[in-house]
Coordinates of C-alpha atoms and ligand atoms in Angstrom, one line a residue:
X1 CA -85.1 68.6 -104.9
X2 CA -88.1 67.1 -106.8
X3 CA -86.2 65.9 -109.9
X4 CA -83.6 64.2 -107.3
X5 CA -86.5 62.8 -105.1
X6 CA -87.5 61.5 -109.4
X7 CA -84.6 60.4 -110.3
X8 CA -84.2 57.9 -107.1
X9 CA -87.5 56.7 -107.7
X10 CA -86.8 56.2 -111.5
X11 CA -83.7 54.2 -110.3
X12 CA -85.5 52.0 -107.7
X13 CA -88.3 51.3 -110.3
X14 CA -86.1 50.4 -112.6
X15 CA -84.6 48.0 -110.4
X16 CA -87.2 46.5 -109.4
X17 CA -89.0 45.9 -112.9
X18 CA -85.8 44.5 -114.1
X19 CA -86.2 42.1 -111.4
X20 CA -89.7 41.3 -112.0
X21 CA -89.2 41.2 -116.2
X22 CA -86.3 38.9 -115.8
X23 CA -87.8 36.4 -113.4
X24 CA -91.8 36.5 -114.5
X25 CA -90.5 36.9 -118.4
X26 CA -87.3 35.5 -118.9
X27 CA -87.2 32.7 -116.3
X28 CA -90.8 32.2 -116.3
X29 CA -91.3 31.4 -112.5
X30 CA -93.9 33.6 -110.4
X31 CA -95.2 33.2 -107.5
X32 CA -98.8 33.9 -108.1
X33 CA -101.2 35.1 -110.8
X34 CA -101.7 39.1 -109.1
X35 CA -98.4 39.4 -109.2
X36 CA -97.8 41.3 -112.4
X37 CA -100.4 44.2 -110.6
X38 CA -98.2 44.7 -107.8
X39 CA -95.1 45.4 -110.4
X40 CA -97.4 48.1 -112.1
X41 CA -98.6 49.4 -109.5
X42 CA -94.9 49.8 -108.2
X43 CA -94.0 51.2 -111.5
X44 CA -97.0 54.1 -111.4
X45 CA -96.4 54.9 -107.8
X46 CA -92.8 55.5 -108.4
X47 CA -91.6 56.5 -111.8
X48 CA -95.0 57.7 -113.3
X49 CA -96.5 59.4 -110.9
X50 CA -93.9 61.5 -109.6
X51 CA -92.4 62.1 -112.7
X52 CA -95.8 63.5 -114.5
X53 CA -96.1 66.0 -110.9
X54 CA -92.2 67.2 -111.4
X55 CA -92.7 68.1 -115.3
X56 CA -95.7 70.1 -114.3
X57 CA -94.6 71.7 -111.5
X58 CA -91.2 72.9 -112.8
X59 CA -93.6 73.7 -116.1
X60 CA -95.9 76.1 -113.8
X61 CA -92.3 77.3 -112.0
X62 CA -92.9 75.8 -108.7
X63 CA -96.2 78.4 -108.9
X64 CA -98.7 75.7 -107.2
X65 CA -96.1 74.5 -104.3
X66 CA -95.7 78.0 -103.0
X67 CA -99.1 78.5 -103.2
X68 CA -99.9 74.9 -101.3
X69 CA -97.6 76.1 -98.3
X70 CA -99.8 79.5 -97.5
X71 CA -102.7 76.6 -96.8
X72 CA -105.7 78.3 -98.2
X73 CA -108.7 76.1 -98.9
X74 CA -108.6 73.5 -101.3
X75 CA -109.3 75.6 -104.4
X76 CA -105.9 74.7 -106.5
X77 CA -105.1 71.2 -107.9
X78 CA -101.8 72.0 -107.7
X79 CA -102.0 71.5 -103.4
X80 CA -104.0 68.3 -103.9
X81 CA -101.1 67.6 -106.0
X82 CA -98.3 68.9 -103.9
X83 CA -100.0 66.7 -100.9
X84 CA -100.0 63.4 -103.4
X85 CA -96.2 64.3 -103.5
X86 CA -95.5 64.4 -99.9
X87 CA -97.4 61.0 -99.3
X88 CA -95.4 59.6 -102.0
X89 CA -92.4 60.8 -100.7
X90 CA -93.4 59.7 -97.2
X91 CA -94.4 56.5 -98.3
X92 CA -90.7 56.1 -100.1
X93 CA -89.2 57.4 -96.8
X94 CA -90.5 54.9 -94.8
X95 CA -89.5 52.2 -97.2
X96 CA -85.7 53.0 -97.3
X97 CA -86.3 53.6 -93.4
X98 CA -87.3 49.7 -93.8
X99 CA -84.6 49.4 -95.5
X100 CA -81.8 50.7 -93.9
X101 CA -83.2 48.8 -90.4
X102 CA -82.7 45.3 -92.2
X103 CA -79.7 46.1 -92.9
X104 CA -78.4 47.6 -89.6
X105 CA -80.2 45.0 -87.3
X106 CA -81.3 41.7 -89.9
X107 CA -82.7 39.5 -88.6
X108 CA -81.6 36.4 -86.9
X109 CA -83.1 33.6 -88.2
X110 CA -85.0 31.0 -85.1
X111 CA -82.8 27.6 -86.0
X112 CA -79.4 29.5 -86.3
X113 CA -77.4 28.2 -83.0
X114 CA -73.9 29.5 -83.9
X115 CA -72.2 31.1 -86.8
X116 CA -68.6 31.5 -87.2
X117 CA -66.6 33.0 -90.4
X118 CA -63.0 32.6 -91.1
X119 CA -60.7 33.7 -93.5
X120 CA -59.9 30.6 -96.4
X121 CA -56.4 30.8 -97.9
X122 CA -56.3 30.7 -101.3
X123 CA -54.6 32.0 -104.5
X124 CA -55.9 35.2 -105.5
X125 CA -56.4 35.9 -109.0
X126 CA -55.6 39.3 -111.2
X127 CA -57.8 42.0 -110.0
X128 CA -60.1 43.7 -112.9
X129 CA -60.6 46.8 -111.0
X130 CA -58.1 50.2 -111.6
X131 CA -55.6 50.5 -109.1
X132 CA -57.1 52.9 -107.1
X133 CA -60.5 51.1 -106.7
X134 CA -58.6 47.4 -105.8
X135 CA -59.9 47.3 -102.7
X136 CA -63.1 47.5 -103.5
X137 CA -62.7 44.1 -105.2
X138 CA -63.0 40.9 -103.5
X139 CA -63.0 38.6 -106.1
X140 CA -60.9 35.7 -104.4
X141 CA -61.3 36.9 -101.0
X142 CA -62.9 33.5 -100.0
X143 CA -64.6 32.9 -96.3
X144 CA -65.6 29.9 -94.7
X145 CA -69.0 30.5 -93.1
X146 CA -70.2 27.8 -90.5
X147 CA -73.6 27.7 -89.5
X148 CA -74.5 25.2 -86.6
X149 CA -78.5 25.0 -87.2
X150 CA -81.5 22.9 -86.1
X151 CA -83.3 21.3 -88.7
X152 CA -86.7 20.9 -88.1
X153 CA -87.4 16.8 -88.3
X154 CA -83.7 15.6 -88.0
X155 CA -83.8 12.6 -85.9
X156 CA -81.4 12.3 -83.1
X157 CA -79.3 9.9 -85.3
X158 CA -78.1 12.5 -87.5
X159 CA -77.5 14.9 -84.9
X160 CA -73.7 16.7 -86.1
X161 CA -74.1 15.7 -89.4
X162 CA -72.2 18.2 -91.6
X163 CA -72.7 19.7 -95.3
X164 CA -70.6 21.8 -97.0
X165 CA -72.4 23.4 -99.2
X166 CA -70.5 24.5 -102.4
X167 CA -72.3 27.4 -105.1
X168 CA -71.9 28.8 -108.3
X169 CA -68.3 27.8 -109.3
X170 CA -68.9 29.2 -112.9
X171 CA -66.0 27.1 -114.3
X172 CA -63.7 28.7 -116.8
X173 CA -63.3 32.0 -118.8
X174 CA -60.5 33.7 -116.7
X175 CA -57.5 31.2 -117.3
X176 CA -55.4 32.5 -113.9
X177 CA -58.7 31.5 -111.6
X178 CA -58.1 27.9 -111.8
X179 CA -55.3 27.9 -109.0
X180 CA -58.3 29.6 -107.5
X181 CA -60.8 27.1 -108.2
X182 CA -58.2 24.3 -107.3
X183 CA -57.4 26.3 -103.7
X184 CA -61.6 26.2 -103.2
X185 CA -61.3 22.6 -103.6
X186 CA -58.4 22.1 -101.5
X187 CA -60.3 24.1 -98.6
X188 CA -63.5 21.9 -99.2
X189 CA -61.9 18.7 -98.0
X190 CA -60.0 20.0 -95.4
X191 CA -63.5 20.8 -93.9
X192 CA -64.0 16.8 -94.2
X193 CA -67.6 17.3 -94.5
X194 CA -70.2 14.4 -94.3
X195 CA -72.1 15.6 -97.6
X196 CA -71.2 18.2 -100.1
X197 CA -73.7 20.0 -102.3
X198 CA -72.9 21.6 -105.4
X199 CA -75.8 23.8 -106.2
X200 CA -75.2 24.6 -109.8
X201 CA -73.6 27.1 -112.0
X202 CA -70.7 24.8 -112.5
X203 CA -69.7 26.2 -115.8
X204 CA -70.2 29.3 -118.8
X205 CA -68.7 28.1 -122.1
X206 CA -68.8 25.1 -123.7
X207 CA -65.6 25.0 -124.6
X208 CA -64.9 24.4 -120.9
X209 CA -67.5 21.6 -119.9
X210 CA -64.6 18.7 -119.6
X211 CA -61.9 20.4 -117.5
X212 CA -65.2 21.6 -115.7
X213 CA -66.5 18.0 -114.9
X214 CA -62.7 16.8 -114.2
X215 CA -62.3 19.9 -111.5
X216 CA -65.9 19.0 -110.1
X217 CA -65.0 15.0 -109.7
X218 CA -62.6 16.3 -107.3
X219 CA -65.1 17.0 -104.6
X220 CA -65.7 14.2 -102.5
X221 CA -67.9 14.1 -99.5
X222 CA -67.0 11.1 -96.9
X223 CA -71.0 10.2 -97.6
X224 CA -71.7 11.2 -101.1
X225 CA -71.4 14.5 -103.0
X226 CA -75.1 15.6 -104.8
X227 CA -75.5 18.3 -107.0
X228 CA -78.4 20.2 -108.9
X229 CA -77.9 22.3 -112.0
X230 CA -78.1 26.3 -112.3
X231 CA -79.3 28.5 -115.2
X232 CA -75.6 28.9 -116.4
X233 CA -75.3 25.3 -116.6
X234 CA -79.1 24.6 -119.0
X235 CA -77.2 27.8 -121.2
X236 CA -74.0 25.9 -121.4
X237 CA -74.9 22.5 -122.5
X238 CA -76.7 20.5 -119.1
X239 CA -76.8 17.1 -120.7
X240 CA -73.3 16.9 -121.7
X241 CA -72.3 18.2 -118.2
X242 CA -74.9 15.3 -116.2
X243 CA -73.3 12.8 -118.9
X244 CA -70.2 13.6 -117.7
X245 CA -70.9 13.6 -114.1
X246 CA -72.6 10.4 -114.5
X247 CA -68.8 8.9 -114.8
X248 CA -67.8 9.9 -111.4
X249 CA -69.2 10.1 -107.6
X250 CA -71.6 13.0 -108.1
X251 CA -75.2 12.1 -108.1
X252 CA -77.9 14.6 -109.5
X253 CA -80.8 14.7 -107.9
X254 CA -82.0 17.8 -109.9
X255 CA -84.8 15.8 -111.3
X256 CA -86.4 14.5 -107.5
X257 CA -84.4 11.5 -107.0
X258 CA -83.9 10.8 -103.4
X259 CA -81.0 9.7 -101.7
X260 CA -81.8 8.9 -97.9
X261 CA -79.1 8.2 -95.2
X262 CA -80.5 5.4 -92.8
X263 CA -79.3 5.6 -89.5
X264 CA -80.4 3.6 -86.0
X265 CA -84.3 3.2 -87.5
X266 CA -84.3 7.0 -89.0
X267 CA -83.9 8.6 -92.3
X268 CA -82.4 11.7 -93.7
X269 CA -83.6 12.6 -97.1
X270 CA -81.7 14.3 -99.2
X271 CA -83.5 16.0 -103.1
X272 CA -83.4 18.4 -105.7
X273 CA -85.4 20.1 -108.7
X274 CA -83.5 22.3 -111.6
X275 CA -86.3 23.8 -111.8
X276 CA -87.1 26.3 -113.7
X277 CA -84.5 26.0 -116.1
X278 CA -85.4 22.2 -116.8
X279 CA -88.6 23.8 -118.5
X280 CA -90.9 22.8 -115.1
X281 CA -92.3 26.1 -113.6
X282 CA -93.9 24.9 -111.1
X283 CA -92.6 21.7 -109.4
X284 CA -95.1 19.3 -107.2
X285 CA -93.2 20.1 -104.4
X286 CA -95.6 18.3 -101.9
X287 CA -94.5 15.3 -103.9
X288 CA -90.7 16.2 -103.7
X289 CA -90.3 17.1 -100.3
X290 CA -92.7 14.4 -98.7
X291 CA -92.3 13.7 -95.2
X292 CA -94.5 10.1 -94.7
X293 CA -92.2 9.1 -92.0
X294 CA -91.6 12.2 -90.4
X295 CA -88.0 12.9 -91.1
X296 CA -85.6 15.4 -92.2
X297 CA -85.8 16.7 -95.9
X298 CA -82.7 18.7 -97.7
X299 CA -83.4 19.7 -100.9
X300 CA -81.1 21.3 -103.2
X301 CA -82.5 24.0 -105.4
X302 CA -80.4 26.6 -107.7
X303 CA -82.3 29.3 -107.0
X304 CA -84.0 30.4 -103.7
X305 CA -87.2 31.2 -105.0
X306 CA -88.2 27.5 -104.7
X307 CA -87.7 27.4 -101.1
X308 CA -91.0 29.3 -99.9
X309 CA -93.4 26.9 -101.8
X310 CA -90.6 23.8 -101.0
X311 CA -90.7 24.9 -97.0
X312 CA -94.2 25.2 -96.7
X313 CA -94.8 21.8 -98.0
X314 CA -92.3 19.8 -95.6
X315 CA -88.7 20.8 -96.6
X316 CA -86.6 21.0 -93.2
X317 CA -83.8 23.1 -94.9
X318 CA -83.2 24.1 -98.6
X319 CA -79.8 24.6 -100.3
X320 CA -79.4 27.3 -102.9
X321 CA -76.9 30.0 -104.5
X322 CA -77.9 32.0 -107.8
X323 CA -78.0 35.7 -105.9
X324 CA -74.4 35.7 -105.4
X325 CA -75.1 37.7 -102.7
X326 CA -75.7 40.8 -104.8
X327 CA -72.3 40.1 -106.7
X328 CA -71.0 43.7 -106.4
X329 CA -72.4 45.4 -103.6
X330 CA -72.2 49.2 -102.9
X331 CA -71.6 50.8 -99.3
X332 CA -74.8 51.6 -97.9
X333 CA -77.0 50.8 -100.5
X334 CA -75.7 46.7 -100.6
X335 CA -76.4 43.9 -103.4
X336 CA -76.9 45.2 -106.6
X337 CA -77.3 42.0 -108.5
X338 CA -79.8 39.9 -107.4
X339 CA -82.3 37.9 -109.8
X340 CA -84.6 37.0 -107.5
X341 CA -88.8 37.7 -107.7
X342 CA -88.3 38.3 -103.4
X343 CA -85.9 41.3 -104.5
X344 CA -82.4 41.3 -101.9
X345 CA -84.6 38.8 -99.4
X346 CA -82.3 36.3 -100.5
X347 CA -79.2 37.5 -101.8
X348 CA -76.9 35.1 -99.2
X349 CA -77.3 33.6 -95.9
X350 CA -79.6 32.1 -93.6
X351 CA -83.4 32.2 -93.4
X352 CA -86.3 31.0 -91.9
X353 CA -89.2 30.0 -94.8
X354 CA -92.4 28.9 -93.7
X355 CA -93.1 27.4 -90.8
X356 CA -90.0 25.2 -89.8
X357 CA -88.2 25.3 -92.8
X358 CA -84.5 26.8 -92.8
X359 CA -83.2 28.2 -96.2
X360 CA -79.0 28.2 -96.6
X361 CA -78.1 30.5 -99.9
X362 CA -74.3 30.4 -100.1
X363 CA -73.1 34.1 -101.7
X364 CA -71.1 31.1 -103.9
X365 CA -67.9 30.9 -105.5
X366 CA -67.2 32.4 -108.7
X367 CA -69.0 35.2 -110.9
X368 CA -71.1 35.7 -113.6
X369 CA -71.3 38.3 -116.4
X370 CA -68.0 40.2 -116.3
X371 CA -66.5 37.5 -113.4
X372 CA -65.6 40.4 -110.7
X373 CA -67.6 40.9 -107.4
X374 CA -67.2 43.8 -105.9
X375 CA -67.3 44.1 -101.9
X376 CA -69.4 40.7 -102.0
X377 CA -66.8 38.0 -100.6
X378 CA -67.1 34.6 -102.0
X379 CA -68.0 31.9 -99.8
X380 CA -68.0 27.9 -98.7
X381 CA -70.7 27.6 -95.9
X382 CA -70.6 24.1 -93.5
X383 CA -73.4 23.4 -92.0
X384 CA -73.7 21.4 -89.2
X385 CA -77.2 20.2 -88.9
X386 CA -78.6 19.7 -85.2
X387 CA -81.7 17.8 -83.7
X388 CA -84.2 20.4 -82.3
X389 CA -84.3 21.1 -78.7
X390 CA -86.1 18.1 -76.9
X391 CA -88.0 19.1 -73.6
X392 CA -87.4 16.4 -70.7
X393 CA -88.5 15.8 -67.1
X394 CA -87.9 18.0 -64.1
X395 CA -88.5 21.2 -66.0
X396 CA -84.6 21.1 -67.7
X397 CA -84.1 21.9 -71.5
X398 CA -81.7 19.5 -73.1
X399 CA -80.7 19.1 -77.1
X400 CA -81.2 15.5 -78.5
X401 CA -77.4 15.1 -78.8
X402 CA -76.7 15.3 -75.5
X403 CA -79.4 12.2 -74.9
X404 CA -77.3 10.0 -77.0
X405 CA -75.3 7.8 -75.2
X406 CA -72.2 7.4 -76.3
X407 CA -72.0 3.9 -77.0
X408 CA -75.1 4.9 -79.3
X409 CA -72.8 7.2 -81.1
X410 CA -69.3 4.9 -81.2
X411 CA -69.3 2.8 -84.0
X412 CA -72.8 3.9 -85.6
X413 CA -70.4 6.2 -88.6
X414 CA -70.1 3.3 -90.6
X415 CA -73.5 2.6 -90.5
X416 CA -74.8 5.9 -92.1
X417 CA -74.9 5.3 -95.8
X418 CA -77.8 5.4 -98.6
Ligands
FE2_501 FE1 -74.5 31.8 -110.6

């Protein structure tokens, strides 16, 4: 029982520091200066404490549990030890008990009005998995996930605007996933979405940057298509791919440029860091996501782990992918994958983050390292974005679409541009 109880605590540690090691070390973004504490602390409370009390016990033969259970005074180290075991163990219980409730009952974020997720036909592409595990796989098994949300700031104007918010294409490698890739494509403008994002990871290999920028010109949002760039991109080769992009429709705002749809006196503002792959660890958010006039701010961000410090000074609603949504996910115990320094918090979906920010992390498209996921469908998410609820008069709730007229509305689509 005790080396089992070890050996889970050994894995979750293990986890965990590989989470912390590759986003602190490797990535270099953390979130404050204590933070490398709480990983040791983690590491002691779960690998090297209860490790050091298994050796000795099975060394004494289990001598000192027995003799903890007849409950004589405390005279043996081996109860004070034994009772240091059981509050570790409690303390672990309680956390997977914590953990199992999020993922029975998670949470529904305040801002999400509807949600609705439909099958996307496209061509599948060779499974990697043995025949007997195939339908564990779910490689090409793409969904369309559309969120109807209010957006903290959005001014009336913009009221049904709609996003589609593409992630993590990883471009290439496997030959028989472009009539994949092209079927994504294909499904993204039959959606006929105001904006689209592209929120990086657009390619792996060099070798495939120019067919990658060709496949990505193909996007086309009836406003305009923005993009930031992922980790797998600054690896690849990012200048040659914005050099490319530069040629077409696709505007980067990956290094704070704004793009703002006017609309009937109001503004939608639409930015983006790479951050931290562009080599800035910590962005000046406050001046990136600025609201002086009050309105809405989108910004795109590769990874989610901008979108605390982003929220809490002014973004409405931030636009990520990188988790993949765990990537291959088992039953029960969920994402595996996910290099994030908030753990699974963000794998894929929809969150609140800080006070009226909304955070959108699309599970993405494609795959990294090994391109199979594994009971982690990919995903296109469009998001229509809704004014918040406006109180009026005689005690009745109504949204600030419905006190549009529409003669306000007719007519006004042309208007919207940047
Ligand atoms: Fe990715």
């Amino acid at each position: 029982m005790l080396p089992a109880v070890t050996l889970v605590m050994l894995l979750a540690a293990l986890v965990h520091l590989f989470v912390a090691v590759y986003n602190r070390y490797l990535l270099g973004i953390t979130d404050s200066w204590w933070k490398p504490w709480i990983h040791l602390v983690w590491f002691v409370v779960s690998v090297a404490a209860p490790a050091t009390a298994t050796i000795w016990l099975l060394g004494e033969g289990m001598g000192p549990v027995r003799e903890a259970l007849t409950w004589s005074p405390f005279t043996h180290a081996g109860k004070a030890l034994f009772v240091v075991m059981g509050l570790l163990i409690a303390f672990f219980g309680v956390r997977l008990l914590i953990w199992f409730e999020e993922r029975v009952f998670p949470e529904r974020p305040t801002g999400l009005i509807s949600e609705r997720v439909s099958e996307a036909v496209v061509p599948s592409v060779t499974p990697t998995l043995p025949r007997g595990l195939r339908r564990l796989e779910t490689t090409s098994d793409l969904l369309v996930t559309e969120r109807e949300i209010a957006v903290a700031g959005l001014a009336p104007a913009f009221d049904g605007l709609t996003i589609a918010h593409v992630a993590d294409i990883h471009f290439g490698q496997r030959l028989e996933m472009e009539n994949y890739f092209d079927g994504v494509r294909n499904v993204v403008a039959g959606l006929d979405a105001d904006i689209i994002v592209l929120t990086g990871d657009f390619v792996d290999t060099r070798r495939d940057i120019s067919r990658a920028i060709e496949y990505h010109a193909g996007f086309r949002g009836r406003i305009g298509t923005f993009y930031v760039m992922g980790n797998h991109d600054y690896w690849t080769n990012a200048k040659r791919l914005r050099e490319g992009f530069e040629r077409t429709h696709l505007r980067w705002l990956g290094g704070g440029d704004r793009r703002i749809l006017k609309r009937m006196g109001r503004r939608l503002i639409f930015t983006g860091t790479d951050a931290p792959w562009d080599g800035v660890w910590r962005p000046d958010f406050r001046r990136l996501v600025r609201r002086e006039t009050g309105d809405a701010v989108v910004l795109l961000s590769h990874t989610p782990d901008n979108a605390p410090a982003a929220a809490r000074n002014g973004a409405s609603l931030v636009l990520s992918g990188h988790n993949h949504g765990g990537q291959i996910c088992l039953p029960v115990l969920g994402p595996m994958i996910v290099p994030s320094r908030y753990g699974l918090r963000y794998a894929g979906g929809l969150y609140r983050v800080g006070a009226d920010g909304l955070l959108n992390v699309s599970r993405g498209i494609g795959a990294s390292s090994g391109k199979i996921r594994v009971l982690c469908r990919p995903e296109i998410c469009l998001l229509t974005l809704r004014a918040p609820v406006v109180p009026v008069m005689a005690g009745r709730v109504i949204t600030a679409r419905a006190i549009l007229k529409p003669t306000e509305n007719a007519g006004e689509e042309g208007v919207m541009g940047y």
